[in-house]
Each structure stands twice: as structure tokens, then as C-alpha cells.
Coordinates of C-alpha atoms in Angstrom, one line a residue:
M1 CA 148.5 101.0 152.6
P2 CA 147.2 100.7 155.7
D3 CA 149.4 100.4 159.2
K4 CA 150.0 97.1 161.0
V5 CA 147.5 96.2 163.0
K6 CA 148.8 95.2 166.2
N7 CA 145.8 92.6 168.5
I8 CA 146.4 91.0 172.1
I9 CA 145.9 87.3 172.3
N10 CA 146.7 86.8 175.5
E11 CA 147.9 88.3 178.9
E12 CA 149.6 86.7 181.5
T13 CA 150.3 88.2 184.7
F14 CA 153.6 86.7 186.9
T15 CA 155.9 87.8 189.9
G16 CA 159.6 87.7 188.8
E17 CA 162.7 86.7 190.8
D18 CA 162.7 90.8 191.7
N19 CA 159.0 90.3 193.7
L20 CA 157.7 92.8 191.0
T21 CA 154.8 92.1 189.7
Y22 CA 154.9 91.5 185.4
K23 CA 152.5 91.1 182.7
K24 CA 153.6 88.8 179.7
V25 CA 151.2 90.2 176.7
T26 CA 151.3 88.2 173.5
Y27 CA 150.4 90.0 170.0
E28 CA 149.4 88.9 166.9
I29 CA 151.0 91.4 164.3
L30 CA 149.2 91.8 160.6
T31 CA 151.0 93.8 158.1
P32 CA 149.7 94.3 154.9
R33 CA 151.6 93.1 151.7
K34 CA 151.0 93.8 148.3
T35 CA 151.8 91.3 145.5
Y36 CA 151.7 92.3 142.1
L37 CA 150.3 90.0 139.3
K38 CA 149.8 89.5 135.7
G39 CA 148.5 87.5 133.4
I40 CA 145.6 86.7 130.6
I41 CA 141.9 88.1 131.4
S42 CA 139.2 86.3 129.7
G43 CA 135.5 87.6 130.6
K44 CA 131.7 89.0 130.7
Y45 CA 131.2 92.4 130.3
R46 CA 127.6 94.2 129.8
G47 CA 126.0 97.4 129.5
V48 CA 123.7 99.8 129.2
K49 CA 123.0 102.6 126.6
I50 CA 123.3 106.3 127.3
E51 CA 120.3 108.1 126.0
D52 CA 121.8 111.6 124.2
D53 CA 119.4 114.1 122.9
F54 CA 120.1 113.5 119.4
D55 CA 119.9 110.0 119.9
K56 CA 122.2 109.2 117.0
A57 CA 125.2 107.7 118.7
D58 CA 125.3 104.1 120.6
L59 CA 126.6 104.6 123.6
F60 CA 126.9 102.5 126.3
D61 CA 127.5 102.2 129.8
F62 CA 129.8 99.4 130.4
E63 CA 131.0 97.1 133.4
I64 CA 132.8 93.9 133.5
Y65 CA 131.2 91.7 135.6
E66 CA 132.7 88.6 135.3
A67 CA 136.6 87.5 134.9
N68 CA 138.8 84.9 135.2
V69 CA 143.2 85.4 135.0
I70 CA 145.4 83.1 134.0
S71 CA 149.2 82.8 135.4
E72 CA 151.7 81.0 134.4
G73 CA 153.9 80.5 137.6
R74 CA 155.8 81.9 140.1
D75 CA 157.1 84.4 137.4
D76 CA 153.8 86.4 137.3
F77 CA 153.9 87.0 140.9
R78 CA 155.8 89.5 142.9
A79 CA 156.3 91.5 145.8
D80 CA 156.7 95.5 145.9
K81 CA 157.1 96.1 142.6
P82 CA 154.5 96.7 139.7
F83 CA 154.6 95.2 136.3
I84 CA 155.8 97.1 133.3
F85 CA 153.5 96.7 129.9
A86 CA 154.6 95.7 127.6
R87 CA 158.6 94.9 128.6
D88 CA 157.4 92.4 131.0
F89 CA 154.6 90.6 129.4
E90 CA 156.5 90.5 125.8
S91 CA 158.7 87.7 127.1
V92 CA 156.4 85.7 129.1
F93 CA 153.5 85.4 126.7
K94 CA 156.1 85.5 123.3
R95 CA 153.7 87.6 121.7
K96 CA 155.6 89.0 118.2
K97 CA 153.3 92.3 117.9
I98 CA 152.4 94.1 120.9
K99 CA 150.6 97.6 120.4
G100 CA 150.5 98.5 124.1
K101 CA 147.3 99.7 123.3
K102 CA 145.4 100.4 127.2
F103 CA 142.2 100.0 127.9
P104 CA 140.5 103.4 129.6
K105 CA 141.4 103.2 133.5
E106 CA 138.4 105.6 134.1
K107 CA 136.2 102.5 132.7
L108 CA 137.3 100.1 135.2
P109 CA 136.5 99.6 138.8
Q110 CA 138.9 100.4 141.6
N111 CA 138.4 96.8 143.0
L112 CA 138.2 93.9 139.8
P113 CA 136.7 90.6 141.7
V114 CA 138.5 88.0 139.4
I115 CA 139.3 83.8 139.7
I116 CA 143.2 83.5 139.3
T117 CA 144.3 80.3 137.8
A118 CA 147.7 79.4 138.9
N119 CA 149.5 75.8 139.2
E120 CA 146.3 74.1 138.6
K121 CA 144.4 76.0 141.9
L122 CA 141.8 78.4 141.7
F123 CA 142.1 81.5 144.0
G124 CA 139.1 84.4 144.5
V125 CA 140.9 87.4 145.2
N126 CA 139.8 91.4 144.3
V127 CA 142.2 93.1 141.8
L128 CA 143.4 96.3 143.1
E129 CA 144.1 99.5 140.3
P130 CA 143.6 97.0 137.6
Q131 CA 145.6 97.6 134.4
L132 CA 144.2 96.4 130.7
F133 CA 146.1 96.1 127.7
E134 CA 145.4 94.9 123.9
F135 CA 141.3 94.7 125.0
E136 CA 140.0 92.5 122.5
I137 CA 135.9 91.7 122.1
I138 CA 135.1 88.2 121.2
R139 CA 132.7 89.6 118.2
K140 CA 130.5 86.4 117.3
L141 CA 129.6 86.4 120.9
H142 CA 128.6 90.3 121.3
Q143 CA 124.8 90.3 121.4
T144 CA 122.7 93.7 121.4
E145 CA 119.4 93.2 123.4
G146 CA 117.1 96.7 123.0
D147 CA 119.2 99.1 125.2
E148 CA 121.3 96.2 126.4
I149 CA 124.7 94.7 125.3
F150 CA 126.6 91.7 126.3
G151 CA 129.2 90.2 125.3
S152 CA 132.9 88.3 126.0
F153 CA 136.3 89.6 126.0
N154 CA 140.1 88.7 125.7
A155 CA 142.8 91.2 127.5
Y156 CA 146.2 91.5 129.2
I157 CA 145.8 92.7 132.8
T158 CA 148.3 93.6 135.8
G159 CA 147.2 95.3 139.3
Y160 CA 148.1 94.0 142.8
I161 CA 146.4 92.1 145.7
V162 CA 146.7 93.1 149.0
D163 CA 147.0 90.2 152.1
E164 CA 148.5 90.1 155.2
T165 CA 151.1 88.5 157.0
K166 CA 151.1 87.3 160.3
E167 CA 153.8 87.4 163.3
I168 CA 153.5 86.8 166.8
V169 CA 155.6 88.7 169.5
E170 CA 155.4 88.3 173.5
E171 CA 156.4 91.5 175.3
V172 CA 157.2 91.3 179.1
I173 CA 155.6 94.3 180.7
L174 CA 156.0 95.7 184.4
V175 CA 152.9 96.1 185.7
Q176 CA 152.8 99.3 188.0
D177 CA 151.1 99.9 190.9
E178 CA 148.5 102.2 190.8
V179 CA 149.3 105.6 192.3
I180 CA 146.3 107.0 194.6
S181 CA 146.6 110.6 194.5
I182 CA 146.1 112.1 198.1
P183 CA 144.8 115.8 198.1
K184 CA 147.0 117.7 200.3
S185 CA 146.1 119.2 203.7
P186 CA 145.5 122.7 204.0
S187 CA 149.4 124.0 205.3
I188 CA 149.0 125.6 208.7
C189 CA 150.6 129.2 208.5
V190 CA 154.4 129.7 208.6
C191 CA 154.2 133.6 210.4
S192 CA 156.8 136.4 208.5
N193 CA 158.1 139.7 210.1
I194 CA 156.5 141.3 207.7
E195 CA 153.0 143.2 209.5
T196 CA 150.0 144.3 207.7
G197 CA 149.7 147.4 210.2
K198 CA 146.6 146.2 212.1
T199 CA 146.6 146.2 215.3
E200 CA 144.2 144.7 218.4
I201 CA 144.1 146.5 222.2
K202 CA 142.3 144.8 225.1
N203 CA 142.8 146.4 228.5
N204 CA 146.8 146.8 228.5
Y205 CA 147.7 144.4 225.7
I206 CA 148.0 144.4 222.2
R207 CA 148.7 142.1 219.5
R208 CA 149.6 142.7 216.0
E209 CA 148.7 141.3 212.5
Y210 CA 151.3 139.2 210.3
K211 CA 151.6 138.1 206.5
C212 CA 151.9 134.2 206.3
I213 CA 155.5 132.6 204.5
N214 CA 153.7 130.1 202.5
H215 CA 150.2 131.2 201.7
N216 CA 148.2 134.4 201.0
D217 CA 146.7 134.2 204.6
N218 CA 147.8 136.7 207.7
V219 CA 147.8 135.7 211.6
W220 CA 147.8 137.5 214.7
G221 CA 151.1 137.3 216.6
N222 CA 151.4 137.5 220.7
W223 CA 149.9 139.6 223.4
E224 CA 152.3 141.9 224.7
Y225 CA 151.6 143.9 228.0
L226 CA 151.4 148.0 227.5
K227 CA 153.2 150.0 229.9
N228 CA 153.1 153.6 229.6
G229 CA 151.3 153.6 226.3
Q230 CA 154.3 151.6 225.0
P231 CA 154.6 147.8 225.0
L232 CA 157.3 146.0 227.2
N233 CA 159.4 144.9 224.5
F234 CA 158.7 148.0 222.5
R235 CA 161.2 148.4 219.2
S236 CA 161.6 151.1 216.4
R237 CA 159.9 150.6 212.8
N238 CA 163.8 150.3 211.8
N239 CA 164.4 147.3 214.2
I240 CA 161.3 145.1 212.6
G241 CA 163.9 142.2 211.8
N242 CA 164.4 142.1 215.7
N243 CA 160.7 140.9 216.0
P244 CA 160.0 137.5 217.7
G245 CA 156.3 138.2 216.3
C246 CA 154.1 134.9 215.9
A247 CA 156.9 132.4 215.5
S248 CA 158.0 132.9 219.2
Q249 CA 154.2 130.8 219.8
G250 CA 155.6 127.9 218.4
F251 CA 158.9 127.9 220.2
G252 CA 156.8 128.8 223.7
I253 CA 155.0 126.0 223.2
L254 CA 157.8 123.8 222.2
G255 CA 160.0 125.2 225.2
L256 CA 156.7 124.0 227.4
L257 CA 156.6 120.6 226.1
F258 CA 159.9 119.8 226.5
G259 CA 159.9 121.5 230.6
L260 CA 156.9 118.8 231.2
A261 CA 159.2 116.0 229.6
F262 CA 161.9 116.7 231.8
I263 CA 160.1 117.1 235.1
I264 CA 158.1 113.8 234.6
F265 CA 161.6 112.2 233.8
L266 CA 163.4 113.7 236.8
L267 CA 160.7 112.5 239.5
P268 CA 161.2 111.9 241.9
S269 CA 164.3 113.9 241.9
I270 CA 162.9 116.9 241.7
L271 CA 161.7 116.9 244.7
Y272 CA 164.8 117.4 246.1
I273 CA 165.9 119.8 244.0
I274 CA 162.6 121.5 245.5
A275 CA 163.6 120.7 249.1
F276 CA 166.8 122.0 248.4
F277 CA 166.0 125.6 247.8
A278 CA 163.4 125.9 250.1
I279 CA 165.7 125.5 252.8
I280 CA 168.1 128.1 251.6
L281 CA 165.3 130.4 251.2
I282 CA 164.4 130.2 254.5
L283 CA 167.7 130.1 256.3
G284 CA 168.7 133.4 253.9
N285 CA 166.2 135.2 255.7
L286 CA 167.2 134.4 259.2
G287 CA 169.5 136.9 259.2
A288 CA 173.7 137.4 259.2
F289 CA 174.2 135.8 262.3
F290 CA 173.9 132.5 261.0
K291 CA 175.8 133.1 257.2
P292 CA 178.8 131.3 258.0
L293 CA 176.6 128.3 259.6
F294 CA 173.9 128.3 256.5
R295 CA 177.1 128.6 253.8
I296 CA 178.3 124.9 255.4
I297 CA 175.4 123.4 255.8
G298 CA 174.0 124.5 252.1
I299 CA 177.4 122.9 250.9
L300 CA 176.5 119.5 252.6
F301 CA 172.7 120.0 251.5
L302 CA 174.5 120.1 247.6
I303 CA 176.5 117.7 248.0
G304 CA 173.8 115.5 249.0
F305 CA 171.5 116.2 246.3
I306 CA 174.1 115.8 243.9
A307 CA 174.4 112.2 245.2
S308 CA 170.9 111.2 245.6
L309 CA 170.1 112.6 241.7
I310 CA 173.4 110.3 240.3
H311 CA 172.0 107.8 242.7
S312 CA 168.1 108.2 240.9
F313 CA 169.5 108.2 237.2
N314 CA 171.5 104.9 237.9
K315 CA 168.6 103.1 239.7
Q316 CA 166.5 103.6 236.3
S317 CA 168.9 102.9 233.7
H318 CA 169.7 99.6 234.8
T319 CA 166.0 98.7 235.2
Y320 CA 165.4 95.6 232.8
N321 CA 162.7 93.1 232.7
P322 CA 163.6 89.7 231.0
K323 CA 161.5 88.5 228.4
P324 CA 161.1 84.4 229.7
L325 CA 162.9 81.3 228.3
I326 CA 160.9 79.4 225.8
V327 CA 162.0 75.5 225.5
D328 CA 160.8 73.7 222.8
S329 CA 159.5 70.3 223.5
P330 CA 161.1 67.1 221.2
R331 CA 159.5 66.8 217.9
E332 CA 157.1 63.9 217.7
V333 CA 158.1 60.3 217.2
A334 CA 156.9 58.1 214.5
P335 CA 152.9 58.0 214.1
Y336 CA 151.0 55.3 216.0
I337 CA 147.4 54.0 216.4
P338 CA 146.4 53.8 220.1
I339 CA 142.9 51.8 219.6
E340 CA 140.0 53.3 223.1
E341 CA 136.8 53.0 223.0
I342 CA 134.4 55.8 222.2
K343 CA 133.8 57.9 225.0
D344 CA 131.1 60.1 223.3
E345 CA 127.8 60.3 224.2
D346 CA 126.8 61.5 220.6
Q347 CA 128.6 57.9 219.0
N348 CA 125.4 55.1 218.7
I349 CA 128.4 53.0 216.7
E350 CA 128.6 49.3 218.4
N351 CA 132.5 48.4 219.3
D352 CA 133.6 51.3 217.7
S353 CA 137.0 52.5 218.2
I354 CA 139.4 55.6 217.7
I355 CA 143.0 56.5 216.0
T356 CA 144.9 58.7 217.8
R357 CA 147.5 61.4 216.4
Y358 CA 149.9 63.5 217.9
R359 CA 151.2 66.2 215.6
S360 CA 154.2 69.5 216.3
W361 CA 155.1 71.0 213.6
K362 CA 156.4 74.9 213.0
D363 CA 155.0 77.4 210.5
Y364 CA 157.5 79.8 208.2
S365 CA 158.2 82.1 211.4
G366 CA 159.3 79.0 213.6
N367 CA 155.8 79.4 215.6
K368 CA 155.4 75.8 216.8
Y369 CA 151.9 73.9 217.3
E370 CA 151.2 71.0 218.2
G371 CA 148.1 68.6 219.7
K372 CA 146.2 65.3 219.2
Y373 CA 143.1 65.2 216.7
K374 CA 141.1 62.0 216.5
I375 CA 139.4 59.8 213.7
R376 CA 136.8 56.9 214.2
L377 CA 138.4 53.4 213.2
S378 CA 134.9 52.9 211.8
D379 CA 135.4 56.6 209.3
Y380 CA 138.5 55.1 208.4
K381 CA 137.2 51.8 207.0
K382 CA 134.1 53.1 205.3
A383 CA 136.4 55.9 203.0
H384 CA 138.3 53.2 202.3
L385 CA 135.5 51.1 201.1
Y386 CA 133.6 53.9 199.8
K387 CA 136.5 54.6 197.3
E388 CA 137.4 51.1 196.3
S389 CA 133.2 51.2 195.3
L390 CA 133.3 54.3 193.0
R391 CA 132.9 53.7 189.5
L392 CA 135.1 55.6 187.2
N393 CA 133.0 56.0 183.8
S394 CA 135.8 57.1 181.3
N395 CA 139.4 58.2 181.7
T396 CA 138.5 62.1 180.8
L397 CA 139.8 64.9 182.8
N398 CA 136.0 65.7 183.9
A399 CA 136.0 62.1 185.5
Y400 CA 139.1 62.4 187.5
D401 CA 137.6 65.6 188.9
K402 CA 134.3 64.0 189.5
V403 CA 136.1 61.2 191.7
I404 CA 138.3 63.4 193.6
F405 CA 134.9 65.5 194.0
D406 CA 132.9 62.6 195.6
L407 CA 136.1 61.8 197.7
K408 CA 136.0 65.1 199.1
E409 CA 132.0 65.1 199.8
F410 CA 131.9 61.5 201.4
D411 CA 134.8 62.6 204.0
K412 CA 134.4 66.0 204.7
N413 CA 132.5 65.7 208.2
N414 CA 134.5 62.6 209.3
F415 CA 137.5 64.5 211.1
N416 CA 135.7 67.1 212.7
N417 CA 138.3 66.4 215.9
L418 CA 141.0 68.0 213.9
F419 CA 138.9 71.6 213.0
K420 CA 138.6 71.7 217.5
L421 CA 142.7 71.2 217.0
F422 CA 143.2 74.3 215.0
D423 CA 140.4 76.0 216.2
S424 CA 142.1 75.7 219.8
I425 CA 145.6 76.9 218.3
N426 CA 143.6 79.6 217.2
K427 CA 142.3 80.7 220.1
V428 CA 145.2 80.7 221.9
K429 CA 147.4 82.6 219.2
R430 CA 144.9 85.1 217.5
L431 CA 146.4 84.4 213.6
N432 CA 145.4 86.5 211.4
E433 CA 143.5 85.3 207.8
I434 CA 146.8 84.6 206.3
Q435 CA 148.8 83.2 209.6
F436 CA 145.6 80.8 210.2
A437 CA 146.2 79.6 206.5
E438 CA 149.5 78.9 206.8
M439 CA 149.3 77.2 209.9
I440 CA 147.4 75.1 208.5
V441 CA 149.7 74.5 205.3
T442 CA 152.3 73.9 207.3
F443 CA 150.6 71.5 208.9
V444 CA 150.8 69.2 205.5
Q445 CA 154.0 70.1 204.1
D446 CA 155.5 68.8 207.6
I447 CA 154.4 65.2 206.8
P448 CA 157.0 63.4 204.8
Y449 CA 156.3 62.9 201.1
A450 CA 155.2 59.1 200.3
I451 CA 153.7 58.0 196.9
V452 CA 150.9 56.8 196.6
L453 CA 150.2 53.9 193.8
D454 CA 146.9 52.1 192.3
K455 CA 149.1 48.8 192.6
D456 CA 151.9 47.2 195.0
C457 CA 155.2 49.0 196.0
N458 CA 157.1 47.3 193.2
S459 CA 159.4 48.8 191.3
N460 CA 159.5 46.4 188.6
L461 CA 155.5 47.0 188.3
Y462 CA 156.0 50.3 186.7
S463 CA 157.6 51.6 183.4
D464 CA 157.8 55.1 184.3
R465 CA 161.3 56.3 185.2
F466 CA 160.0 58.5 188.2
T467 CA 158.0 55.9 189.9
R468 CA 160.5 53.2 189.5
N469 CA 163.4 55.4 190.5
Y470 CA 161.4 56.5 193.7
L471 CA 160.9 53.6 194.7
L472 CA 164.1 52.0 194.4
N473 CA 165.3 55.0 196.3
N474 CA 162.6 55.5 198.9
K475 CA 161.8 52.2 200.5
G476 CA 158.7 52.0 202.6
D477 CA 157.7 55.7 201.4
C478 CA 155.0 54.6 199.6
S479 CA 151.5 53.7 199.9
G480 CA 150.4 50.8 197.7
N481 CA 147.2 49.4 196.3
Q482 CA 145.1 52.3 196.7
R483 CA 142.6 52.5 194.0
F484 CA 143.0 56.0 191.7
G485 CA 146.4 56.4 193.2
I486 CA 144.9 58.6 195.9
N487 CA 144.4 58.5 199.5
T488 CA 141.2 59.9 201.2
P489 CA 141.5 62.6 203.8
V490 CA 140.4 60.3 206.1
E491 CA 143.1 57.9 205.0
F492 CA 145.8 60.3 204.9
L493 CA 145.1 61.9 208.5
V494 CA 145.3 57.9 209.6
N495 CA 148.1 56.6 207.8
L496 CA 150.3 60.1 207.4
K497 CA 151.3 58.7 203.6
G498 CA 150.7 61.3 201.0
D499 CA 151.7 62.6 197.7
C500 CA 150.7 66.2 196.0
D501 CA 146.9 65.0 195.2
T502 CA 146.0 63.6 198.7
R503 CA 147.7 66.4 199.9
T504 CA 146.2 69.1 198.3
L505 CA 142.9 67.4 198.3
L506 CA 142.9 67.2 202.3
L507 CA 143.9 70.9 202.4
Y508 CA 141.1 72.1 200.1
N509 CA 138.7 70.1 202.5
I510 CA 140.0 71.8 205.0
L511 CA 140.4 75.6 204.1
S512 CA 137.0 75.2 202.4
H513 CA 135.5 74.8 205.8
Y514 CA 137.1 77.9 207.1
N515 CA 135.8 79.7 204.4
Y516 CA 138.8 80.6 202.2
D517 CA 138.1 81.0 198.4
I518 CA 140.3 78.4 197.2
M519 CA 140.6 76.4 194.2
L520 CA 142.5 72.4 193.6
M521 CA 145.0 73.0 190.7
S522 CA 145.6 69.9 188.5
S523 CA 148.4 69.4 185.6
E524 CA 148.0 66.3 183.9
F525 CA 151.8 68.1 181.7
Y526 CA 153.2 68.3 184.9
G527 CA 151.7 65.1 186.6
H528 CA 151.3 67.0 189.5
S529 CA 148.3 69.3 192.3
I530 CA 148.9 72.5 194.2
I531 CA 146.3 74.1 195.7
G532 CA 145.7 78.1 194.6
I533 CA 144.1 80.9 197.7
N534 CA 142.7 84.5 196.7
L535 CA 144.8 86.1 199.8
P536 CA 146.7 89.1 199.5
I537 CA 150.1 87.8 199.1
N538 CA 153.0 88.0 196.7
G539 CA 153.8 85.3 194.4
I540 CA 153.1 83.5 191.3
A541 CA 149.3 83.6 190.6
Y542 CA 146.7 82.2 188.6
N543 CA 144.4 84.6 187.2
Y544 CA 140.4 83.5 186.9
N545 CA 137.3 86.3 186.3
N546 CA 139.6 88.6 186.9
Q547 CA 140.7 87.7 190.4
K548 CA 144.6 86.1 191.4
Y549 CA 145.0 82.6 193.3
I550 CA 148.3 82.3 195.0
L551 CA 149.8 79.2 193.9
W552 CA 150.9 76.7 196.9
E553 CA 153.1 73.7 196.7
T554 CA 152.3 71.4 199.5
T555 CA 154.7 68.1 198.9
A556 CA 157.6 70.0 200.7
P557 CA 158.1 71.6 203.8
N558 CA 158.6 75.6 204.3
V559 CA 157.7 76.0 200.8
R560 CA 156.0 79.5 201.1
P561 CA 152.8 80.4 199.1
G562 CA 153.5 81.6 195.4
N563 CA 156.8 80.4 195.5
I564 CA 156.7 78.1 192.5
P565 CA 159.7 75.9 191.0
N566 CA 160.5 76.7 187.2
E567 CA 159.9 73.1 185.9
I568 CA 156.1 74.1 186.6
S569 CA 155.6 77.4 186.9
N570 CA 154.3 77.9 183.0
L571 CA 150.4 78.6 183.8
N572 CA 149.2 77.5 180.5
N573 CA 149.6 74.2 181.7
W574 CA 147.2 74.5 184.5
R575 CA 143.6 74.0 185.3
I576 CA 140.9 73.9 187.6
S577 CA 139.9 70.6 189.3
L578 CA 137.7 72.0 192.5
K579 CA 136.4 75.5 193.2
S580 CA 135.4 76.3 197.0
K581 CA 133.5 79.5 195.6

């Protein structure tokens, strides 16, 4: 029997609570299974005459080319246990005399195609290792035509068929980060005290060659001054262990570095040291007459030097520059709509007005952003009228995707003043790609959630539990009579009322404007909408074309990318509605 076959039918990558990446692999395991059968076989045979040298015997090359097997019920089939002839056949077919004569096995093929009739159903199978007993030719149907014979037969048959049992198994595997091996740089020679015997002499200096400890190379030691033919630090060959050798180079360099650092640290105090010893040297050369006076003066200089040195250290240790204190201004008040005349020179619409919004929000690190943006009143009205005029050809998923695509295209050039706000923030803050995206998403997350409905904000008009409970418990946080149950990006920026798909549509417009690789994700199963963005961030991600898109919730404040509630985390229930690249 062949071994089990294990096929991968699905792979799904996710991030666990430990912030590690896992892969859920779904396998289909096919296990071969033997099923033994017994029954009565009826079939047809044919043969071709075998020529011999004497032409005295009628011998034919025999084969069965069509057969039907009749089995009476479940008892004629069993797993993993062959039927024994004639013991198992006698009780079933109630034959009084069964001779047990077996048809020659070598005359049968290894696989015998048959049609099995059982429980009034037909099955076409291959019987493996068939055995026939009580083979009986139906004489009246036997025919001979030249060198060929044809006929029909009846017999008992047993054998087995092979099929496969199917099992679905899921396995969670930790995804190991790919380890990139970086070749080690050649190690620097660590000098030993073992000489190679080679020396080099220049003028009155000599140096010797030593073995390296960590590899097979050699290295030269320090130059030593020769006096009377011997180096100043001459030692006997029996005292090799005391030789500083080339290792003293490292200590010399290290000592020099520490010395320089110490001198720089003491400046300008080191000047006092130099002046003190210079005066002592001068006075010391003036003679023994002044020695008592010089000693008193020297002691006074020493006391003054120590005092000045302590003062210098204290002055350095208490130098401190405090950072300026930043005081946040109060958060913005409820939205307002001041109407003022347009003064832009590029505006040709007569009697138009603008709507100004002031926003103040913080990102995940507590960085505060604030500013104003403006929307033309004519653009706000056009956005609403365009939404009302859209035709919905059907209630399919493609129809919904077409609606939000059309709304996105119509509004995408009608809130450029908001882009100016984000550009000015980025110019001052100098945000990187991830920080800039977080600044934009938190701008939307900070806006309080409001449900958007295609009918009036009356709980009695809705039968689903979520909408009814929301309207009963959150009176006022609703934008009613909005076609398709969505506010366009321009409408949302003006009335600041948006639920999931209103928010994701605005963010899709903004982030695609800044050339992010972004997807608008929809789930009819969860009745929700989120965004997916191609950024190097850890968290729950949606894989598309071998590319990871981090999922981002937009309806609640301070929800970081990749943090999706468990209730909506089954990625099989999400699909892509819009994609920027």
C-alpha cells in the first residue's frame, strides 16, 4: 500500500499575541484504504489460438474483457480482511456443494475492470489481485471463428479495491526569520610571546618577529634601542615569559588615548599644573639661600592649585541646560461652519462661500498636531448631489465597489486645502513614511464615531439590533438620509460624521494621494470596513500577491496598525474593494 499523501490546500499568515509571526497551514491528508469484496462474476472472454510446431493442440491466449459483479449487501464488503473461499462464500450463496476449484491466477490480470451491482447501484471499479473460483463456461454461448474464440462465463470472485479517505488538518507554525550569515572579517593578530627567530636591525634599533595566538600569521614586535650591542631591555632566553613583545603596542596606544582624554577633560585646569611646576623649577635654581622662603611659597601655591582644581570640577559638574517646557493649548471645541467670501484668484464661481474647520489631535506617541482646512460650499453641495444621482444597477458586491470608486473619483480634487495642512505639518515635523501615515490616520480616528444611514435617524425604522441599540443609546451621533448609507469624503470633512466605510473612503483618498500602497477592505460577513497598507509594521496583515498589507481599524481612537479585534480577525471574511496600486 502506498503511504499517506499530504497536500497543502491553504496557508494563512497572522501575528500572535506574543507579537510573533505564525502561519496556519491547512492540509488535506489522503490515506489509502483497502476494501475487500466477494460476489458472483459474469463476463465475456476472448482468445487467440497459439501456434505450435505440431499443430495438434487447440491452445488459446485467453483474456477477460468485460465483467459484472453482483454482491448482495454490506456483508459482501469489509475493510482490511480478505474473504476466504469457500468458507465465506458457502453461507452467502447457499450452495450445497462447492468444489473450491480455483481459476489459474496467472491467467488473470493484476487489475480487473468490473461493474459492481450492490443495493441496486452500479459502480465501476478496478478489482486488484482478483481470484476466481468455480469458473464455468456457458457452452451455448461459446463461439469459434478461425483462430479466435469468444464466449461468456460465470464464477465466484474475491479481491479488493483501493480508495482514499480524506482528512482536513490545520497546523500552526512559527515563521522563523531568515538568518543571513555574514562572513566574519579576518581577525586581528593577537601577539604571543613566542619568537620565530627572525630579527630586523635598523641603525641602533632592533625588533623581533612573534607568532600569533589566534591564527597562523606572524607579527613584528616593537623597535628596541641597542646600547653596546644589546637592547636596553635585554633579557636572557630563559626569561622569555617577561618579554612585553608586540602586546605592548596595544597598551601604549590605549594609554595614549586615555592620557589625551584626561588632558582634554582637565582643561583649563591643566594650565594651573603647568604654571605651578614651572615656578617651582625656576625657584629651585636660584640657590639654597631662598630655599626656606621657596618652601613656604610652594606650599601656598599647592593649596591654591588644589582649591582652583576643585572649583573647576564643581563648575563643570553643575552645568545644566534645561529643555523648554511645552504647554498644550485646549482641544478644539465642537465643529463650526463660518461662511466667508472666497478670495482665491483661481476661483471663478460667483457668490460661492467656504467652510472652515479647525482640528487638533494627537498621534500614538502623544505628538500634537493642529490646523485649519477649508472646503468650498459649492463642492460640498455638488458632492451630495452627485451621490444622490448615482445609479445602482444591482445589489452585488461589484455594484457597491463601483459606487465607492465613483465617489472617490468625484471628490479627490475637492479638498486640496487639507493636503496643504498635512504638507505644512510634515515640513515642520519632518515625519518619516510610517509617522506621516500615523498622523493622517489618527486625524480620522480622533473624529467621534457617528452612524450613517440611508433613512432617518429613527430607531423604529430599523429592525437590526445594532442600529436600533445605537440610535437609542447615542442620540445625535447619526447622519441620516444619506444615500447608500455613506458620506462622501467632502461631506465627511464638513459634517465630521462618519462610520467605518465613510472613514476608510476618506483615508483611501488621502493616502493614495501621497502614493501609499493602500487597500480599502470590506466584509459583508462582519458588516465592517477597514484599510490595509503596505508598510513595514508588525501586526495582523492581509496577504495579496505575496505582499503583506497591515490592517488598520479607523473607527476608534488610538488603535495602532495591525491591532484588529478577534471578533473580526478571520481574514477569509475580508475582500478588497479598492486598491491604489
